[in-house]
Coordinates of C-alpha atoms in Angstrom, one line a residue:
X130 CA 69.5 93.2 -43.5
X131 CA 68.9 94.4 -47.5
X132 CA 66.8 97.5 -46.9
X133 CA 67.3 99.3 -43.6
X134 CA 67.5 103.4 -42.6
X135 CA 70.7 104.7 -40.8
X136 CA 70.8 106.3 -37.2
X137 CA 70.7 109.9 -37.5
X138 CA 71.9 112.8 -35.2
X139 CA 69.2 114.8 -33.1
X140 CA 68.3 118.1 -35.4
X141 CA 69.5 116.5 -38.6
X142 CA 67.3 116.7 -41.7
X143 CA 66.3 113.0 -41.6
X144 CA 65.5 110.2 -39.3
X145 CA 65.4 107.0 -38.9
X146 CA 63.4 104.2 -37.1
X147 CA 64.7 101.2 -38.5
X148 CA 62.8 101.1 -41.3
X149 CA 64.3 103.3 -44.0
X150 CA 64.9 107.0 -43.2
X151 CA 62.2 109.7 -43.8
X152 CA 63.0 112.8 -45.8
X153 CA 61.8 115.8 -43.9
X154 CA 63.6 118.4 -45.5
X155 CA 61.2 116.7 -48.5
X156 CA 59.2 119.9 -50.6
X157 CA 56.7 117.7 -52.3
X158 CA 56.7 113.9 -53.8
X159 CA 59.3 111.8 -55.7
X160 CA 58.9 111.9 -59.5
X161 CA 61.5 109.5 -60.2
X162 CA 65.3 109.1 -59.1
X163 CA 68.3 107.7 -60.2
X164 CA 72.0 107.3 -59.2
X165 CA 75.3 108.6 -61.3
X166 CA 77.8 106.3 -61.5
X167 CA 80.0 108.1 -63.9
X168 CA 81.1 110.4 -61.1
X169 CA 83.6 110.4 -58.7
X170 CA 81.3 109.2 -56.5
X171 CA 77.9 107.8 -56.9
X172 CA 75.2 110.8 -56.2
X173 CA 71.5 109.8 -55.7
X174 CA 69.5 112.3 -58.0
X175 CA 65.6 112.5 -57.4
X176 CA 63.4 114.3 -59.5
X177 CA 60.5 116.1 -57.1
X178 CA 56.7 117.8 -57.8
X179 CA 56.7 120.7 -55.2
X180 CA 53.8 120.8 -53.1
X181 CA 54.0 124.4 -53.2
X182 CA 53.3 125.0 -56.6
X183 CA 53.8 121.5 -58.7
X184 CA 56.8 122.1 -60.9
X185 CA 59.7 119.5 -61.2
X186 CA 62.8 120.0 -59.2
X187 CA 66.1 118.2 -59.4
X188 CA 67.7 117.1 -56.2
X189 CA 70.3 115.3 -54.4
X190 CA 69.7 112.9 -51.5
X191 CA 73.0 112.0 -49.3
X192 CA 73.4 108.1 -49.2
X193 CA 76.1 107.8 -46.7
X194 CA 76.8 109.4 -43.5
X195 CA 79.8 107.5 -43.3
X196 CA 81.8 110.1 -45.0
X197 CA 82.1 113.6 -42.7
X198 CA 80.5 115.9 -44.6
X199 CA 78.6 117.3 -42.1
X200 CA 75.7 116.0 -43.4
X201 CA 72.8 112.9 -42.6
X202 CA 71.6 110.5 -44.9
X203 CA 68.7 111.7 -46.3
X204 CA 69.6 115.3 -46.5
X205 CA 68.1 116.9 -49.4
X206 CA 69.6 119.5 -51.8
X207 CA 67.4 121.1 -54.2
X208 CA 69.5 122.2 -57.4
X209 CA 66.5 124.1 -58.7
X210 CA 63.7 124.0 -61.1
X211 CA 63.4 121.9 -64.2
X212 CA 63.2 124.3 -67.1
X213 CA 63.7 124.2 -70.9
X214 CA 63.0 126.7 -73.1
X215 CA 60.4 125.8 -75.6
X216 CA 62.5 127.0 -79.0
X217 CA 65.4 124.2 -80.0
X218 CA 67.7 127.5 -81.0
X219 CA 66.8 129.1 -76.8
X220 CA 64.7 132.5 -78.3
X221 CA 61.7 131.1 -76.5
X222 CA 60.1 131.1 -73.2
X223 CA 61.3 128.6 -70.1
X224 CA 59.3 126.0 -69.5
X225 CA 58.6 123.9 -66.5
X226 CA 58.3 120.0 -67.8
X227 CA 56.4 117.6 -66.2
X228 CA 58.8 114.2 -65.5
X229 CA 57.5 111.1 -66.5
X230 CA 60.9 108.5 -66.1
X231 CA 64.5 109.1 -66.5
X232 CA 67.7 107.6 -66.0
X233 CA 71.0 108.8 -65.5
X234 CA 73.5 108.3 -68.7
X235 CA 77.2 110.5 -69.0
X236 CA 76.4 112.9 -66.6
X237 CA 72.9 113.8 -67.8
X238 CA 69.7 112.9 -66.4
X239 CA 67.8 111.6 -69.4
X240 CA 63.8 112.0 -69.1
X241 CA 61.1 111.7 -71.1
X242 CA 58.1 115.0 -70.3
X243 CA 55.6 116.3 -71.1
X244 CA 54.0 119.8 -71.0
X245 CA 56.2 121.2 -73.4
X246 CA 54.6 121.1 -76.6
X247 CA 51.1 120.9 -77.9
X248 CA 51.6 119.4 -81.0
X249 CA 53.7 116.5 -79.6
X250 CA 52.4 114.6 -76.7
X251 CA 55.6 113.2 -75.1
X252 CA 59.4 114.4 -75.7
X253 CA 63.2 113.4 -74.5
X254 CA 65.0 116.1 -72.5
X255 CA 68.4 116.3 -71.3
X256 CA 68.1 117.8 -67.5
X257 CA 72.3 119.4 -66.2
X258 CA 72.5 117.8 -62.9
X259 CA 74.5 121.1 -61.8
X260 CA 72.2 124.3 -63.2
X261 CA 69.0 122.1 -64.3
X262 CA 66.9 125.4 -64.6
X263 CA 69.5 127.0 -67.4
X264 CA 71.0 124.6 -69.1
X265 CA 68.7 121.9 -69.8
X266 CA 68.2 121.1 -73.2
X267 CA 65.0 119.0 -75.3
X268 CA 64.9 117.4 -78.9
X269 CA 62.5 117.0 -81.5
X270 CA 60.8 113.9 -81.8
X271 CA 60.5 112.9 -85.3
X272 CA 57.1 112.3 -86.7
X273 CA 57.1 108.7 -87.5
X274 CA 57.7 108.2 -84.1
X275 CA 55.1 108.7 -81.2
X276 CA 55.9 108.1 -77.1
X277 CA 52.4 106.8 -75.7
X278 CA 51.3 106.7 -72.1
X279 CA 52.3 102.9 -72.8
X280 CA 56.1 103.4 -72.8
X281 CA 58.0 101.4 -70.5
X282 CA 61.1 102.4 -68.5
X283 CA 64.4 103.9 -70.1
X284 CA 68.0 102.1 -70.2
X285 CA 71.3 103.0 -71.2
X286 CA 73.3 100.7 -72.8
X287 CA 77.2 101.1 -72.7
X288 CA 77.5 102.8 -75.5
X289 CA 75.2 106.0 -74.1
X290 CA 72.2 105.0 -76.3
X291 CA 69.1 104.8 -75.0
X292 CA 66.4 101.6 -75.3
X293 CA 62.5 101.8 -73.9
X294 CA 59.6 99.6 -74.7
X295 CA 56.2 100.7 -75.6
X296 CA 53.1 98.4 -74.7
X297 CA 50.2 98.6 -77.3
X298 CA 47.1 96.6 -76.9
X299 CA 48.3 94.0 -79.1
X300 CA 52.4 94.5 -79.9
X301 CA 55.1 95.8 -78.3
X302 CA 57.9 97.4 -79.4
X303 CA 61.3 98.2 -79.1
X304 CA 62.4 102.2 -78.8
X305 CA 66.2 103.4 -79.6
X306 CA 67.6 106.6 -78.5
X307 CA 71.0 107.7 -80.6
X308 CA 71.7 110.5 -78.3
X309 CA 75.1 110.8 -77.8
X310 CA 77.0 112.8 -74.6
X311 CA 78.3 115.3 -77.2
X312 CA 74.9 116.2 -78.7
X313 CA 73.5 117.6 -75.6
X314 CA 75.4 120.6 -76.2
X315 CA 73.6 120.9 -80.3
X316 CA 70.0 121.1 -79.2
X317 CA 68.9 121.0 -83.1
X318 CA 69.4 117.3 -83.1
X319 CA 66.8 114.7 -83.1
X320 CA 66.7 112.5 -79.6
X321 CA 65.6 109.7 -81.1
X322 CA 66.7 107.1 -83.8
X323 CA 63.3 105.3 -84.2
X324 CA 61.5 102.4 -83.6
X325 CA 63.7 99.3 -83.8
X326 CA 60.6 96.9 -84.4
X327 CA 57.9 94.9 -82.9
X328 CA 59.3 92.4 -80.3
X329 CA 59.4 88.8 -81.9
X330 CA 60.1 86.0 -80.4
X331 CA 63.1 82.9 -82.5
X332 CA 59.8 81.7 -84.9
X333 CA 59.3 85.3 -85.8
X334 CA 55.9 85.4 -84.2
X335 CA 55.1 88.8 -82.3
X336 CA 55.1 89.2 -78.6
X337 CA 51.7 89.3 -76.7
X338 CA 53.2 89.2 -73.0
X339 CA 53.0 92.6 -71.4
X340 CA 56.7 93.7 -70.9
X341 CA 57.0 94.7 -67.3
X342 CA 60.4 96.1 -67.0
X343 CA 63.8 96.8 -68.6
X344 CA 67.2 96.4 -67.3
X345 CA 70.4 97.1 -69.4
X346 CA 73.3 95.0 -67.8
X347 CA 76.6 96.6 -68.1
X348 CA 78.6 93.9 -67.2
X349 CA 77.0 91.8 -69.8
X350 CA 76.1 94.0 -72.1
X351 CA 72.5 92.8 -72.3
X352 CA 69.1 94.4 -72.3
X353 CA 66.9 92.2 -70.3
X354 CA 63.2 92.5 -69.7
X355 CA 60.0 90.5 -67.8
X356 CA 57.6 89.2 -70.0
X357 CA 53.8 89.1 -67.9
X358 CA 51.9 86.6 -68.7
X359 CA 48.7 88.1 -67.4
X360 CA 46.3 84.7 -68.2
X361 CA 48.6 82.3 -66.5
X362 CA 50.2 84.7 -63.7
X363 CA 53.6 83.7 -64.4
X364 CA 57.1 86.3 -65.2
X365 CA 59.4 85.4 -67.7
X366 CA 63.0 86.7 -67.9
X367 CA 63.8 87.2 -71.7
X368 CA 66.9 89.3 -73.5
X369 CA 65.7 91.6 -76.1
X370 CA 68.4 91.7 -79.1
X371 CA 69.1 95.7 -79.5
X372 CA 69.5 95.7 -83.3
X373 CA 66.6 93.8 -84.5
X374 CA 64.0 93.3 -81.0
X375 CA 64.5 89.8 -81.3
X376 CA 63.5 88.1 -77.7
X377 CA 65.3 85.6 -76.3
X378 CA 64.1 83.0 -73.3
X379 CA 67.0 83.2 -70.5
X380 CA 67.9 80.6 -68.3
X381 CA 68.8 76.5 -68.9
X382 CA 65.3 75.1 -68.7
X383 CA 63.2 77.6 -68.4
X384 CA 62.4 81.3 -68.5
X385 CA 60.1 81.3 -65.9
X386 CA 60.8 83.2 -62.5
X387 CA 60.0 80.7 -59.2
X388 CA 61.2 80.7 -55.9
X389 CA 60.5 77.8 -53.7
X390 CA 58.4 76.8 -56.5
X391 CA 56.1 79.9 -56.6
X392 CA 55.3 82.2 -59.3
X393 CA 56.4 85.8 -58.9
X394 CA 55.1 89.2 -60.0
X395 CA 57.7 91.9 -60.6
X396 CA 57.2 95.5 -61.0
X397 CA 61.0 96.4 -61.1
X398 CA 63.7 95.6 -62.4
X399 CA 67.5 96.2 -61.8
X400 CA 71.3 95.1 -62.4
X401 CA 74.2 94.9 -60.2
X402 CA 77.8 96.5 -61.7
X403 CA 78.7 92.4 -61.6
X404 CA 75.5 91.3 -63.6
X405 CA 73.3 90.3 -60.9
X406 CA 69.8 90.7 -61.7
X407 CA 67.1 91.9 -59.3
X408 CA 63.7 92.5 -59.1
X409 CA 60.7 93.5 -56.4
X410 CA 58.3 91.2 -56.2
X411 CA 54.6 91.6 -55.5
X412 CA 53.4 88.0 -55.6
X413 CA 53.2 87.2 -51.4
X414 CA 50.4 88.7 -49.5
X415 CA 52.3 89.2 -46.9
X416 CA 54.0 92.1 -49.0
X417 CA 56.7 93.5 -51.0
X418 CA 60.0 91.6 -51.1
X419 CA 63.5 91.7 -53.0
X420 CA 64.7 88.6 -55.2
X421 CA 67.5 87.9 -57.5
X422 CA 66.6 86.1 -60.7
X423 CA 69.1 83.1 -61.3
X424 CA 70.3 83.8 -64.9
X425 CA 71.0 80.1 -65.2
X426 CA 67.9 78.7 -63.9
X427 CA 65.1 80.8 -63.2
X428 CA 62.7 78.8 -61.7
X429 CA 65.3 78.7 -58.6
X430 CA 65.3 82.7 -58.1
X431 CA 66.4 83.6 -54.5
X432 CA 64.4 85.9 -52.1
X433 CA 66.9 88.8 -50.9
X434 CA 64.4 90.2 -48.0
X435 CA 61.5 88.5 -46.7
X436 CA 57.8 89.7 -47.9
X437 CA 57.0 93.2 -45.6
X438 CA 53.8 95.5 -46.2
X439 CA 56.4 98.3 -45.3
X440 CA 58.0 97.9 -48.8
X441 CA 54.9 97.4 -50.7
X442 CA 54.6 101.4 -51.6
X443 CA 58.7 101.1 -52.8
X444 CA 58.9 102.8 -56.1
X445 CA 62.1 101.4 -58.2
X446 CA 65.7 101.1 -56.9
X447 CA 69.1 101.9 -58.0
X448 CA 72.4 99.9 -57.6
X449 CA 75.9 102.5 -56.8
X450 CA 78.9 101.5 -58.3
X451 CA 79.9 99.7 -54.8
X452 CA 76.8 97.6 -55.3
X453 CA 74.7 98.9 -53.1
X454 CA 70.7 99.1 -53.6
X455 CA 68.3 102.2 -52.7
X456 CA 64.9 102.5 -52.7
X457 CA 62.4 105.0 -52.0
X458 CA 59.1 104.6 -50.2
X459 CA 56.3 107.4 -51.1
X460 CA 53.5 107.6 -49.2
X461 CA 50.5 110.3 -48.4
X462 CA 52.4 111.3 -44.8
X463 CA 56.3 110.9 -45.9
X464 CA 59.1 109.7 -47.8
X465 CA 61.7 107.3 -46.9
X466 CA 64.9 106.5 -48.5
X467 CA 65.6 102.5 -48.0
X468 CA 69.5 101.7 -48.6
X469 CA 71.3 98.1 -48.4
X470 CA 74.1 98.6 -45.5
X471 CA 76.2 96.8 -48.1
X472 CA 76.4 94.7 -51.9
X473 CA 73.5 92.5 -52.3
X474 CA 73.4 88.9 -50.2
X475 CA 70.4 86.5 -51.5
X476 CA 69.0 84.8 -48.6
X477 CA 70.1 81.0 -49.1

């Protein structure tokens, strides 16, 4: 099966039923999460609100119990508190962020929070995924640029820079990071390049479609996104050119997303280290369910795992560097961390 939890050991920090394994060592709520696969071995990071006191803590969550480690899978370390201090040359005070997304690029856990300055709504930080409380750095956003509560998702490209969409009421656009790996250590630089331009589509016309979610492929080296067609209830699958926000319709025929001939609705969005696209889709009322878009022919997409209510409160998911997929399930009694026993099988 795609998503399933692990056996664990009587006494152990996690356990399983069969469907996913529930975090009790858990202080609080997942944030967002995200896996490194720069390391020497892929490391599932989570960002958490404490339900003691609500500030942002970095941990780990231990994917595979097949290594002996003396750990279960779902054990939780908690690498302390999110700070940065609130002065770019660190004479300030600490400050305790609040998350809003991040992803994972060259060893840093790239996030975009808020709480940190009153004049500017919204602001890229850098979070150490070894002492995130001291030596976490943010940047200046400059003032022609502004991230709304309509930005979309971050992904790093190969190169380490960083691409997000913000949704307006009427455009969206494409956002550019120039962050580098060796500016994390110069706090005075900017985070951001600017605004790459309003998504356009081969005629030149702008974009109405809501953009849904981002994906960077490394093994293509494409940015792909979902258009949402809101009026007709229909996905597309479209490239968005990184220099100029150009979009492009992907597939032979069509750029519509079907399977057996139905339309989907996806609310995620992920790639594979081999370029497989995949997605959680929220069209079947029977409930959540994984699919792989076919990049050739989208309106023959593949179902992964059959439609369950018990994914429909999965939040995301992140691929390893083995290909496998984790998910985690957030609800007002638990947490539980969802993993694929192995790399990703569409159901035929």
């Amino acid at each position: 099966e795609l998503f399933s939890g692990s056996s664990s050991s009587t006494g152990s920090s996690a356990d399983a039923n069969g469907s996913g394994v529930a975090l009790t060592d858990l202080d609080g709520r997942i944030v967002s999460f995200a896996i490194d696969t720069d390391a020497d071995t892929s490391v599932l990071y989570a960002v958490t609100q404490s339900a003691v006191d609500s500030t942002h803590h970095l941990i780990t969550i231990d994917t595979d119990n097949a290594i002996d480690d003396g750990t279960a899978v779902g054990s939780i370390v908690d690498l302390g508190a999110i700070e940065v201090n609130s002065s770019r040359d660190g004479t300030g005070t600490q400050i305790n962020p609040t998350i809003v997304s991040a992803d994972i690029r060259n060893g840093v856990l790239v996030a975009i929070a808020t709480g940190i300055s009153s004049a500017t709504e919204r602001q890229i930080i850098g979070v150490d995924l070894e002492n995130p409380s001291e030596d976490s750095v943010y940047y200046t956003i400059p003032d022609t640029l502004y991230i709304g509560d309509e930005l979309v998702g971050l992904s790093v490209d190969n190169n380490g820079n960083l691409f997000s969409i913000s949704n307006s009421t009427s455009v969206s656009r494409l956002m550019s990071s120039d962050v580098q790996q060796s500016l994390f250590t110069v706090s005075q630089t900017n985070a951001l390049a600017g605004e790459i331009g309003t998504l356009t589509d081969s005629n030149g016309d702008a974009v109405t479609d809501t953009v849904s979610a981002v994906s960077f492929s490394k093994a293509g080296d494409v940015l792909y996104a979902i258009l949402r067609n809101t009026d007709d209830g229909q996905d597309r699958l479209v490239t968005l050119d990184m220099s100029s926000a150009q979009v492009d319709e992907v597939g032979s025929y069509s750029s519509i997303i079907q399977i057996d001939g139905e339309d989907t609705h996806i609310v995620a969005l992920e790639t594979s280290p081999t370029g497989e696209l995949l997605g959680f889709d929220d069209s079947q009322e029977a409930g959540r369910r994984l699919i792989q878009i076919n990049l050739d022919d989208t309106e023959n997409s593949l179902q992964g795992s059959s439609a369950d209510s018990d994914l429909s409160n999965l939040m995301g998911f992140a691929v390893d560097s083995n290909g496998r997929y984790f998910s985690l399930a957030d609800t007002t009694t638990q947490t539980r961390l969802y993993s694929s026993l192995n790399s990703f099988v569409p159901q035929g």
